[in-house]
XYZ file of C-alpha atoms in Angstrom:
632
model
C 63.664 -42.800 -31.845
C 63.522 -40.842 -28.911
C 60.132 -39.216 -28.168
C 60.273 -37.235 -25.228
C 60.187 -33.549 -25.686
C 61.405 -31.022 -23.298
C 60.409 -27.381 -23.549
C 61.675 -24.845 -21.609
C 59.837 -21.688 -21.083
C 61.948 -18.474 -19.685
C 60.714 -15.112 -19.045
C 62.022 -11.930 -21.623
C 64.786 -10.021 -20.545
C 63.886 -7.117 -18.845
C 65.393 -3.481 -18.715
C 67.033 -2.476 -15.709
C 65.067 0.467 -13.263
C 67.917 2.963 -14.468
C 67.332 2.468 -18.344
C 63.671 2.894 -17.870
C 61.663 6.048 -18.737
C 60.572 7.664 -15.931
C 56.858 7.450 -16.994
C 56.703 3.159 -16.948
C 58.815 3.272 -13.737
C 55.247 5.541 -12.510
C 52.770 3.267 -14.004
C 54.542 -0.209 -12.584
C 54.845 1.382 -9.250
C 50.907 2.235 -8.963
C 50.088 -1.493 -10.172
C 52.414 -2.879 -7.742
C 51.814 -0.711 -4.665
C 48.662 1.337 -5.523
C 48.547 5.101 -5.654
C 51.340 6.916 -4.113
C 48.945 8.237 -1.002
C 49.456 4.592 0.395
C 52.764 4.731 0.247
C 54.310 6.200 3.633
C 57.761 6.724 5.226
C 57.298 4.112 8.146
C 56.254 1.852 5.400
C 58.961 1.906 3.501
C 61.403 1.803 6.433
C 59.862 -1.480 7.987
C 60.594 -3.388 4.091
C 64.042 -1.642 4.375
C 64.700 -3.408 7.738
C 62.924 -6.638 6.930
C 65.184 -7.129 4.075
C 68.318 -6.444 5.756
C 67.904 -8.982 8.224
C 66.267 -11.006 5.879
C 62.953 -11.787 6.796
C 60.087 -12.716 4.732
C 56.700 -12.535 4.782
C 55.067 -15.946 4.576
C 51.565 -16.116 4.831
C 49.500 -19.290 7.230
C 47.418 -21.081 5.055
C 44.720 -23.504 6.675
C 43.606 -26.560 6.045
C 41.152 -25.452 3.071
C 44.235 -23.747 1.523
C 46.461 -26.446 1.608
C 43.875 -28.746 -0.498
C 43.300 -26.084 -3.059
C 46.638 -25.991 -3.961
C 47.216 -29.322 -4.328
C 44.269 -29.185 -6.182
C 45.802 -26.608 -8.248
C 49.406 -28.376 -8.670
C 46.999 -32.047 -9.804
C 45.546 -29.994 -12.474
C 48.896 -28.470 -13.795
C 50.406 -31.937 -13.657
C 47.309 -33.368 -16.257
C 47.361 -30.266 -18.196
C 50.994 -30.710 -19.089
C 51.016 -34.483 -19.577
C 47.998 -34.054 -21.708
C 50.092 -30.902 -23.720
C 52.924 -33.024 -24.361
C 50.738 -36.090 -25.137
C 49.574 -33.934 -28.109
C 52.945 -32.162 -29.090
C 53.740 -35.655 -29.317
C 51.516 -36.891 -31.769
C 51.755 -33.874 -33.954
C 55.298 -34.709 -34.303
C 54.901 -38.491 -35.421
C 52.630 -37.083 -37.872
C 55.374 -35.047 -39.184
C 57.273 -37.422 -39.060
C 55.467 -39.795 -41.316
C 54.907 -37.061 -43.730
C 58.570 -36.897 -44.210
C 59.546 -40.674 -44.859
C 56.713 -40.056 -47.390
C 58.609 -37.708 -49.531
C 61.665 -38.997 -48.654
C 60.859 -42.530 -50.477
C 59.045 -40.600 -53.210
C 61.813 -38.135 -53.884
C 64.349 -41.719 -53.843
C 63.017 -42.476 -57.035
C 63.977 -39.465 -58.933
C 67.159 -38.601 -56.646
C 68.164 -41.309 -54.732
C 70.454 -39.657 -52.624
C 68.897 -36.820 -51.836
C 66.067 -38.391 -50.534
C 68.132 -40.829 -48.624
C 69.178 -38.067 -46.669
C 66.065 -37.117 -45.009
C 64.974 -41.042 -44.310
C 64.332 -42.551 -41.128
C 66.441 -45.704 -39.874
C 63.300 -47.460 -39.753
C 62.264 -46.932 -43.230
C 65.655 -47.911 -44.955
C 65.449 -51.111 -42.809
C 61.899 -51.834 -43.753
C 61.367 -50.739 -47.742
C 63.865 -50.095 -50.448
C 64.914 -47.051 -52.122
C 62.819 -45.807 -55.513
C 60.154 -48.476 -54.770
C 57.377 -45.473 -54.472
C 56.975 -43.450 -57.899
C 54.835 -41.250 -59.737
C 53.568 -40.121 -63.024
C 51.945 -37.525 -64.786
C 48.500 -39.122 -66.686
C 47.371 -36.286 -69.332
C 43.308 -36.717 -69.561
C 41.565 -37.617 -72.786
C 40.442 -35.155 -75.021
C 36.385 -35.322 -75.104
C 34.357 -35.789 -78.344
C 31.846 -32.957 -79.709
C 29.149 -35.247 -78.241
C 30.555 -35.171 -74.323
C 30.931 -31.441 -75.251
C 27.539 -30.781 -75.915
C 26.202 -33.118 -73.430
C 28.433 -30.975 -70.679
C 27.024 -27.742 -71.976
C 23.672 -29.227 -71.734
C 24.361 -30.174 -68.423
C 25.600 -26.750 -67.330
C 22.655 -24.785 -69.163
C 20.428 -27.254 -66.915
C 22.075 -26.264 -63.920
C 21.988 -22.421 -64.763
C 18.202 -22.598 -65.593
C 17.588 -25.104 -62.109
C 20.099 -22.431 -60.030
C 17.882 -19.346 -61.675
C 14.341 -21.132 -60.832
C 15.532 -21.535 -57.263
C 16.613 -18.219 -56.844
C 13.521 -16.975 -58.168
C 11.108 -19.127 -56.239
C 13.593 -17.898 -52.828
C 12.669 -14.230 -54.054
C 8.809 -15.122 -54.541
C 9.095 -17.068 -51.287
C 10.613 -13.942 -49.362
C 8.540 -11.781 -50.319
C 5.845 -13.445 -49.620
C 6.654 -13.529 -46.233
C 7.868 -9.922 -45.754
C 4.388 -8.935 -47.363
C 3.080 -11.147 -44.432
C 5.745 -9.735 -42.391
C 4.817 -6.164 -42.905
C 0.909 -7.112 -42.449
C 1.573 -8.204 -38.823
C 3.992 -5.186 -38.324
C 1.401 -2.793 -39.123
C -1.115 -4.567 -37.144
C 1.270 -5.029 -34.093
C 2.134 -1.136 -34.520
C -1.641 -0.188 -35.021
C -2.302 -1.633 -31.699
C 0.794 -0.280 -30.015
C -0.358 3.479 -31.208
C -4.070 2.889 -30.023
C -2.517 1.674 -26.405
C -0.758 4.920 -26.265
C -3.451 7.214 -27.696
C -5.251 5.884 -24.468
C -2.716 7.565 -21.931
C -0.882 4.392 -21.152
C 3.191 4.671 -21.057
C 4.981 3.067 -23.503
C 8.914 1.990 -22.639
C 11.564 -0.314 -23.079
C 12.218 -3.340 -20.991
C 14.994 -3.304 -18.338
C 16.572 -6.553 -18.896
C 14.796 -6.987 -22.577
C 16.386 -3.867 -24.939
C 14.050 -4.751 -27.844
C 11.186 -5.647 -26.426
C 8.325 -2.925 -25.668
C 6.206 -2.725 -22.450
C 3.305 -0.905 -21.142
C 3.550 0.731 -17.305
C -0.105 0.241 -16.067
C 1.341 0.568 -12.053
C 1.619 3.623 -10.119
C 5.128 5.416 -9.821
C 4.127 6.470 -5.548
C 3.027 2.937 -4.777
C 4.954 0.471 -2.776
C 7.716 -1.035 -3.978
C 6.384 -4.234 -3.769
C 3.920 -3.533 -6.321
C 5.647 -0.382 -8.207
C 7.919 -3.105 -9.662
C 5.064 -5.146 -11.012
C 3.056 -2.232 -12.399
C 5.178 -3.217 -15.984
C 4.606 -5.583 -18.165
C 5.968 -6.408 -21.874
C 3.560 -6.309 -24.893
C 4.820 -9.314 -27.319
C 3.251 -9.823 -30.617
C 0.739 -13.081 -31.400
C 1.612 -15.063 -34.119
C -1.393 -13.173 -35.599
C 0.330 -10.006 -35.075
C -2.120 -9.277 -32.074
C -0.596 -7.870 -29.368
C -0.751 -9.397 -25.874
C -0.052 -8.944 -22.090
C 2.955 -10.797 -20.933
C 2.078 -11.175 -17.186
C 2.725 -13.916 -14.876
C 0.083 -16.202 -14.686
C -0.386 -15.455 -10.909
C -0.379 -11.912 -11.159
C -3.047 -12.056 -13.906
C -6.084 -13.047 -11.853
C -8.709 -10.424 -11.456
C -8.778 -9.900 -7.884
C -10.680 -7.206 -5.624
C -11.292 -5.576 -2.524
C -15.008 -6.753 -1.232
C -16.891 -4.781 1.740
C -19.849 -7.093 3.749
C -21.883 -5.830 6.270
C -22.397 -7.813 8.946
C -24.963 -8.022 12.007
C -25.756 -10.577 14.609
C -22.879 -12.700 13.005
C -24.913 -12.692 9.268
C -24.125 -10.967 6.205
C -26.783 -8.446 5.711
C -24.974 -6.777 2.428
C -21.874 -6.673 0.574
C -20.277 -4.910 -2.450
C -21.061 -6.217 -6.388
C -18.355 -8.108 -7.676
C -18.238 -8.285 -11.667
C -19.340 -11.230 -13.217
C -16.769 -12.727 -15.304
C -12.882 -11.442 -15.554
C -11.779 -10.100 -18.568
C -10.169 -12.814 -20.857
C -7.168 -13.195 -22.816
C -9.272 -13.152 -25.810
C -10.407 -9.398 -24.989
C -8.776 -6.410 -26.710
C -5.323 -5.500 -24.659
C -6.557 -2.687 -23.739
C -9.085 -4.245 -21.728
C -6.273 -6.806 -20.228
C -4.489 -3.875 -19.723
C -6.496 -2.003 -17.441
C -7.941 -5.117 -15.715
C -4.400 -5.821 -14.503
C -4.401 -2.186 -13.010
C -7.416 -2.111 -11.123
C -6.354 -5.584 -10.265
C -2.985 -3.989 -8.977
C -4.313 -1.542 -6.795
C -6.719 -3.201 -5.358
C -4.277 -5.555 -4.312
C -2.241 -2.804 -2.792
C -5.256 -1.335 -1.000
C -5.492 -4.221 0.912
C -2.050 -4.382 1.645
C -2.023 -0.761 3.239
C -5.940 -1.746 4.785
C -3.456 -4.656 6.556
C -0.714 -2.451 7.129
C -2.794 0.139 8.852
C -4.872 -2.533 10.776
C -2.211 -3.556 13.364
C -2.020 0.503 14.217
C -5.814 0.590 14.720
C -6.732 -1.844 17.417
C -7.286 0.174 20.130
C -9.900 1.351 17.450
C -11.429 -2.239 17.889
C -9.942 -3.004 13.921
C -9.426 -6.827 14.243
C -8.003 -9.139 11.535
C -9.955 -12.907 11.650
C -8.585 -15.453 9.086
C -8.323 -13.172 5.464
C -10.818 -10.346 6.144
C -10.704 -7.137 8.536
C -13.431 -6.422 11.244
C -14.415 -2.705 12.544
C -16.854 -2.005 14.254
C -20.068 -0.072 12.222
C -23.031 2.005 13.422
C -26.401 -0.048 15.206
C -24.347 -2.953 16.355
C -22.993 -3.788 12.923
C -19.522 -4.385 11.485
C -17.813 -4.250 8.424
C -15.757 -6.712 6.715
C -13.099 -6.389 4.176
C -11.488 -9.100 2.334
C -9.638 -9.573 -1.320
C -11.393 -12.167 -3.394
C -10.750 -13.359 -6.624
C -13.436 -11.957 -9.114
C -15.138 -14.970 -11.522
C -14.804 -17.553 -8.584
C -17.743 -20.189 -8.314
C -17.493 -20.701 -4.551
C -18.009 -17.220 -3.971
C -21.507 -16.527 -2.430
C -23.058 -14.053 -3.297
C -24.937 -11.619 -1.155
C -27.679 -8.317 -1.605
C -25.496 -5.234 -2.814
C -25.634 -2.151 0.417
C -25.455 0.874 -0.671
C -23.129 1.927 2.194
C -20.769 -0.946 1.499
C -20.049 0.230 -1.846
C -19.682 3.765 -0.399
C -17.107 2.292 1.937
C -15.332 0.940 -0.863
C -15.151 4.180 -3.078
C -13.574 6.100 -0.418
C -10.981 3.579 0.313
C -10.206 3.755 -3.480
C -10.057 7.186 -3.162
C -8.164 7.601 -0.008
C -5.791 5.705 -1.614
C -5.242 7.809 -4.585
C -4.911 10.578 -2.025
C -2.033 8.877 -0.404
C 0.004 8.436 -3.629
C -0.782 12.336 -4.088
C 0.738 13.215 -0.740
C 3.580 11.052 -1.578
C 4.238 12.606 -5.039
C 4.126 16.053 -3.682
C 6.276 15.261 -0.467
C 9.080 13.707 -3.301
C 8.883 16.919 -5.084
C 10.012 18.829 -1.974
C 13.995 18.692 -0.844
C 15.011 15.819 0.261
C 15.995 15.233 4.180
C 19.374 15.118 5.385
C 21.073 11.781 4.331
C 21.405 9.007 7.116
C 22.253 5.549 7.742
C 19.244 4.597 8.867
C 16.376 3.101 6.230
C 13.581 5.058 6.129
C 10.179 3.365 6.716
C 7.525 3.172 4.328
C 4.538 5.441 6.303
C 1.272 3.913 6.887
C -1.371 5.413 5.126
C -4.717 6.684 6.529
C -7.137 4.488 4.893
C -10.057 3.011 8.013
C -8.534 6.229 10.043
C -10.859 8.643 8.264
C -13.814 6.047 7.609
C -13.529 5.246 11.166
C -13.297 9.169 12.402
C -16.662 9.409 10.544
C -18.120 6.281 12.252
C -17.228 7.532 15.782
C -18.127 10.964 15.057
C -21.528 10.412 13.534
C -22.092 7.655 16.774
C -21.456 10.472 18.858
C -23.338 12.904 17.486
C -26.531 10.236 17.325
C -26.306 9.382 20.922
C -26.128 12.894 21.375
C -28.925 13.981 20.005
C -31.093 11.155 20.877
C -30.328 12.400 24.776
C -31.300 15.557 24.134
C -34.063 15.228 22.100
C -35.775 13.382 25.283
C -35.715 16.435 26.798
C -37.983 18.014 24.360
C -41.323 15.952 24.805
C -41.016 16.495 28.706
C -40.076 20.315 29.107
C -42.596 21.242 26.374
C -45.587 19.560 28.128
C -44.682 20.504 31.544
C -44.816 24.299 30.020
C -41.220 24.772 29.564
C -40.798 26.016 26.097
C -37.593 27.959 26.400
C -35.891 24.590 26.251
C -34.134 23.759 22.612
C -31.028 23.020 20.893
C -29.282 23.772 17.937
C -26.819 21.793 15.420
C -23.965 24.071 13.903
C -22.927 22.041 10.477
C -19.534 20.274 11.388
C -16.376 21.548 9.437
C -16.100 18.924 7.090
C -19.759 20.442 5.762
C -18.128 24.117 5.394
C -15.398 22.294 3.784
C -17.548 20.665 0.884
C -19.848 23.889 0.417
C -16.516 25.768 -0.065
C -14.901 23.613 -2.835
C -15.559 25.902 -5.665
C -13.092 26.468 -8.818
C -12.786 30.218 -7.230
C -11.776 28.828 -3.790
C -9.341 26.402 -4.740
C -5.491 27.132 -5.321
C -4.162 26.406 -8.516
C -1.574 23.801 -7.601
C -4.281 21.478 -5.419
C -7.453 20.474 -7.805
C -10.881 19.994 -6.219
C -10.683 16.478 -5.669
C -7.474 16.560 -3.582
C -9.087 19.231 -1.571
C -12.225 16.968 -0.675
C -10.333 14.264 0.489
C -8.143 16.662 2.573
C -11.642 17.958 4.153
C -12.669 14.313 4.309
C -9.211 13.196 6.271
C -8.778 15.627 8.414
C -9.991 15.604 12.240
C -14.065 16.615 12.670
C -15.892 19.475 14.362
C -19.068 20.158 15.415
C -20.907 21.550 17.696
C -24.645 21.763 19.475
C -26.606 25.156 21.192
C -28.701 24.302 23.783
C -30.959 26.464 25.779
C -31.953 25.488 29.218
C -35.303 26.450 30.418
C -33.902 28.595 32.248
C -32.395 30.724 29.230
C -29.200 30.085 30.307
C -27.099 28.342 27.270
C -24.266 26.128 26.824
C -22.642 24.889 23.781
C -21.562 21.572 23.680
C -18.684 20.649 20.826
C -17.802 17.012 19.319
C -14.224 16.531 18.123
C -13.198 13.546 17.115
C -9.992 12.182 15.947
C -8.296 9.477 15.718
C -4.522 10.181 16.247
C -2.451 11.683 19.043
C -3.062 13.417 21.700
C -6.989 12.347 21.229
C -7.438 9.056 19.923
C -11.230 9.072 19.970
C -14.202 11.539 20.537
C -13.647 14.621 23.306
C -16.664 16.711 24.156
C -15.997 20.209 25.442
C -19.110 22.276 26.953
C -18.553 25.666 27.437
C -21.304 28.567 29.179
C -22.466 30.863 25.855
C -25.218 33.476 27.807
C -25.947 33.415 32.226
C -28.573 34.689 33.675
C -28.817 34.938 37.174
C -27.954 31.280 37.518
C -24.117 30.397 39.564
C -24.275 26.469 39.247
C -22.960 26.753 35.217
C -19.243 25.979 35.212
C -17.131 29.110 34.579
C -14.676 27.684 32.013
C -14.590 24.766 29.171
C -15.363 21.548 30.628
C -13.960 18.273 28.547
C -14.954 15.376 28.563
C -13.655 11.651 26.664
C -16.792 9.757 27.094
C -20.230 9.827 26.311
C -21.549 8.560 29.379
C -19.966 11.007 31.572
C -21.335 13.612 29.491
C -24.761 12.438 29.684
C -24.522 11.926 33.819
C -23.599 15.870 33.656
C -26.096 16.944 31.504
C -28.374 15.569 34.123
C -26.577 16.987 36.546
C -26.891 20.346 34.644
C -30.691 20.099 34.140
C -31.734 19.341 37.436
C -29.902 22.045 38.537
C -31.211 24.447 35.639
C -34.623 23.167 36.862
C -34.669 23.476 40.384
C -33.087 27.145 40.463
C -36.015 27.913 38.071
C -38.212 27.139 40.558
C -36.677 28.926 43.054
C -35.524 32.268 41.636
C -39.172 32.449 39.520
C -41.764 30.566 41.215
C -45.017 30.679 39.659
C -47.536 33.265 41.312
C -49.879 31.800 43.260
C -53.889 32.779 42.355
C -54.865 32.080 46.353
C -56.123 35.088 48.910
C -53.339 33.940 52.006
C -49.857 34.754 51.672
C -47.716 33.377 49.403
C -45.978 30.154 50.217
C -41.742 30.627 50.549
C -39.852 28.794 48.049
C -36.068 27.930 49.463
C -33.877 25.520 47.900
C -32.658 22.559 50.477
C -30.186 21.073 48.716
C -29.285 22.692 45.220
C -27.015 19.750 43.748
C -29.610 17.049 44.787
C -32.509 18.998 43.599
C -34.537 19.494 47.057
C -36.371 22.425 47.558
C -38.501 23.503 50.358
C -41.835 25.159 50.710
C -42.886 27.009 54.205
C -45.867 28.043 54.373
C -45.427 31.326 56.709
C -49.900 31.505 58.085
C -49.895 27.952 58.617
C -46.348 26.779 59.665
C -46.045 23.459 57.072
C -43.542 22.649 55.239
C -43.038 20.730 51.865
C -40.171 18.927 50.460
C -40.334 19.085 46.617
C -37.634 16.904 44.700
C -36.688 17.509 41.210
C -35.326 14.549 38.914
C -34.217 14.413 35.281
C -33.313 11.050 33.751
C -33.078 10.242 30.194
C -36.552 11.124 28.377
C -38.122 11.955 31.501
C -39.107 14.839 33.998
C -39.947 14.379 37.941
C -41.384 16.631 39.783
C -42.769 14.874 43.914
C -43.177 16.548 47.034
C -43.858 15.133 50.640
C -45.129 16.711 53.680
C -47.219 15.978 56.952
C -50.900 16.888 57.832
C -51.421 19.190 59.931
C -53.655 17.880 62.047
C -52.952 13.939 61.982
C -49.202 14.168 61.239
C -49.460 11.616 58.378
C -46.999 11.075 55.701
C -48.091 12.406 52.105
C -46.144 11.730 49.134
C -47.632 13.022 45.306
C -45.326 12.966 42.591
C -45.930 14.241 38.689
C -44.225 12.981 35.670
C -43.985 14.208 32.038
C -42.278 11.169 29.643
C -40.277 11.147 26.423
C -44.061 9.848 24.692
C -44.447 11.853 21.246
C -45.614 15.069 23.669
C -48.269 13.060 25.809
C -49.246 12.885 29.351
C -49.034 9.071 30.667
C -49.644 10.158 34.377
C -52.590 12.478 36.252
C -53.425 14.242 32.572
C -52.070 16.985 30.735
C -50.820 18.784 33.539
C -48.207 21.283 33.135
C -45.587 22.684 35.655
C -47.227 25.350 36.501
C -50.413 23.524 37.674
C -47.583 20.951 39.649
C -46.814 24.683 41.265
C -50.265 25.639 42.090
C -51.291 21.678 43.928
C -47.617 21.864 45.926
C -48.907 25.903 47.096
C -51.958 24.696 48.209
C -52.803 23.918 51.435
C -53.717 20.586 52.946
């Protein structure tokens, strides 16, 4: 028998274009070619004359190509050998089912079933030599009867006991069922009667979650601010959170000084454990989140700051502090044994809070500048700002330096002027604007869309001011202001000192004069003093108590502080040099005897020495006036 099998596969008649309806001749046309606006004149004429002259398009393959397709054409190949391999055998099979009812059917009509015989078989077995009969059963006896229905009542009463113990069984377990539902929904309600956001999954339709991040944060850590809640076996609910996320880590501030650790921030004791309510995991996993991301932006806004002297060593961040100190920030996992463990500073801790804060603040400033209209769309990705986090802490540093060093220069002043007699000498501290800021943050002053604690840290952030009176002992006065901030054009502390009230005196400057450093400040104010000094002595000299004429005061050189003192009865002059250097007052004079020529020099000094005399006794300028007036 033969057994190959040929199939032949040919496509449907189709329709010709005419006899179609207008509508599929629209359809086919925009699957073959697209829409109709790709379709163009100059198009359709180059086909035209490409299949006149009969061209064709033929496309290069490469090398790759070439091997897929006869990749392609091998698989074909074994698909069809292994399609007729099984058309084959499902056609023996018929086959053999045939010769079986053939021979059957030869005992009861031999010809017939003759007819429909293979060769093979006629050869091989005889016709009528496979028969068949129909074998009636026994009737049963009333005993196999009753033993049956015994049987089947046994099997009823077994199929009813199982169906009852499966009932029993089931709802057992939706009792237990509903128990850990309740429980699992008790929980759920609590979590959200605590102000956390409940949601679906993204990827996970029926599975709840809790949002513990922050919607303004960066993306880095919005995206891991959810996390599902899955039920315990015990119907407890639990955090699902990857195992490396869900160490308790924090921010820690040290204080540092002569390269040792002098104080540092507390660090809780032990990490909340999975065996803690989920409410507890919950919001140990948030704190643990931000403070992660406030040491990302600390990071972030470290490589901005060091002209600022911000330096990052190994895992923690250096600035500089107040009294030679710096401060040290680092993220640390909380519960860790190797940790050591150091005396908690009280401004470390205050160094943390307003980081915390400042933070908050940022994510503020972002959700108010997303509620605004959006700029014009570009291209370009817009970067992720850097938040002002050190910026303000170190504004605050540099200002209050300032102000200190300051201060401590013109408080040296004091002690001298007052014992020499000069008591018109003081100064004056206006509050800096930050101060006015806080005293004015009440409910009354604040606008209804900002509350009070986005105002402070907008007073706390922002650029300070302040300012300093001082009187000369001349009576003259000057007012000397701080600003300091740390962004463009500034960058750092500039001192402006400005005339307030003249007298007679020309040497004050006429306009503002700036100033970026503290040192060149201080060399002025020197400057300034001397001058202040010397002109006093000049313009108001002290009346002398003697019977001769009084002695002519003249200055010799007003920027150096020289001044000269002719005696008009006796022809001798004195040279009298003024000099004020930090915490201390000079006051010398020279001149030459009258009769042997000689060389005298005196000098008198008052000192920065809690108001005492530590040279020729409690002398005061005025008795310094009277010794140079008198004759020698």
């Amino acid at each position: 028998m033969d057994t190959d099998l040929f199939v032949s596969l040919r496509a449907s008649p189709q329709d010709s274009a005419a006899q179609k309806p207008l509508a599929i001749l629209i359809s086919q046309i925009n699957e073959q070619r697209g829409s109709f606006r790709n379709i163009t004149e100059e198009s359709l004429l180059e086909e035209i004359k490409a299949s006149e002259a009969g061209k064709e398009t033929e496309t290069i393959e490469d090398d790759e190509s070439e091997d897929e397709a006869k990749t392609q054409r091998e698989a074909v190949i074994t698909a069809r050998e292994e399609v007729l391999k099984q058309i084959s055998r499902a056609h023996n099979d018929a086959l053999y089912a045939l010769d079986f009812i053939s021979l059957l059917l030869s005992k009861l009509a031999p010809r017939q079933g003759e007819l429909s015989m293979s060769p093979l078989l006629k050869q091989l077995i005889p016709s009528g030599s496979l028969g068949s009969e129909i074998i009636q059963r026994p009737e049963k006896s009333a005993e196999q009867k009753k033993d049956d229905e015994l049987v089947s009542r046994g099997w009823k009463l077994e199929g009813l006991n199982s169906a009852v113990d499966s009932i029993l069984r089931s709802a057992t377990q939706l009792k237990k069922e509903v128990e850990l539902e309740t429980k699992y929904w008790e929980q759920m309600l609590a979590i959200k009667g605590e102000g956390w956001s409940i949601c679906r999954m993204p990827k996970q339709r029926h599975t709840l979650g809790v949002r513990f991040g922050f919607s303004e944060a960066a993306p880095e850590f919005r995206d891991r601010g959810l996390a599902p809640l899955r039920r315990a076996a015990d119907g407890s609910l639990y955090l699902d959170q990857n195992p490396i996320f869900s160490q308790r880590r924090m921010v820690r501030i040290r204080i540092q000084k002569d390269g040792q650790i002098i104080g540092s921030t507390c660090l809780p004791e032990k990490p909340v454990g999975p065996d803690e309510p989920v409410e507890k995991v919950i919001l140990q996993a948030r704190n643990s989140l931000y403070e992660e991301e406030l040491f990302y932006e600390i990071n972030r806004e470290a490589r901005t700051l060091t002209n600022q002297g911000v330096r990052n060593f190994g895992n923690a961040i250096h600035f500089p502090f107040i009294d030679q100190q710096e401060v040290l920030v680092d993220l640390v996992k909380c519960g860790d044994p190797e940790l050591e463990i150091y005396p908690q500073k009280d401004v470390a801790v205050c160094i943390a809070v307003a980081l915390r804060l400042l933070l908050s603040h940022a994510h503020q400033l972002n959700l108010r500048q997303r509620s605004q209209p959006p700029p014009p769309l570009t291209d370009r990705k817009r970067p992720l700002p850097v938040y002002s986090l050190l910026r303000p802490i170190l504004t605050h540093i540099q200002h209050y330096t300032a102000q200190r060093k300051l201060y401590d220069l013109l408080n040296g002043f004091a002690c001298p002027f007052r014992s020499a007699g000069l008591e018109s000498y003081s100064m004056t501290f206006s509050s800096s604007a930050i101060l006015e800021a806080l005293t004015n943050l009440t409910p009354e002053g604040i606008n209804t869309q900002s509350s009070i604690a986005n105002a402070l840290l907008t007073a706390v952030s922002a650029p300070l001011n302040s300012s300093i009176t001082l009187k000369l002992p001349s009576g003259s006065s000057v007012s000397i202001n701080i600003f300091t901030r740390l962004q463009m054009p500034t960058f750092g502390t500039e001192y402006t000192l400005s005339p307030i009230t003249r007298t007679s005196s020309s040497y004050l400057p006429t306009s503002q004069l700036r100033f970026s450093d503290i040192n060149q400040l201080s060399a002025y104010i020197l400057y300034l003093l001397t001058l202040d000094v010397t002109h006093t002595l000049v313009s108001q000299p002290y009346l002398s108590q003697t019977e001769t004429e009084h002695p002519i005061w003249t200055t010799h050189n007003l920027m150096a502080g020289e001044i000269t003192v002719t005696f008009p009865d006796t022809a001798q002059n004195k040279r009298v040099m003024i000099s004020v250097t930090e915490g201390r007052f000079d006051v010398s004079w020279k001149w030459r005897h009258t009769k042997s020529y000689e060389l005298s020099v005196s000098m008198h000094a008052w000192v920065n020495d809690q108001g005492a005399n530590t040279r020729n006794g409690n002398k005061t300028l005025e008795d310094i006036v009277k010794a140079i007036e008198r004759t020698e």
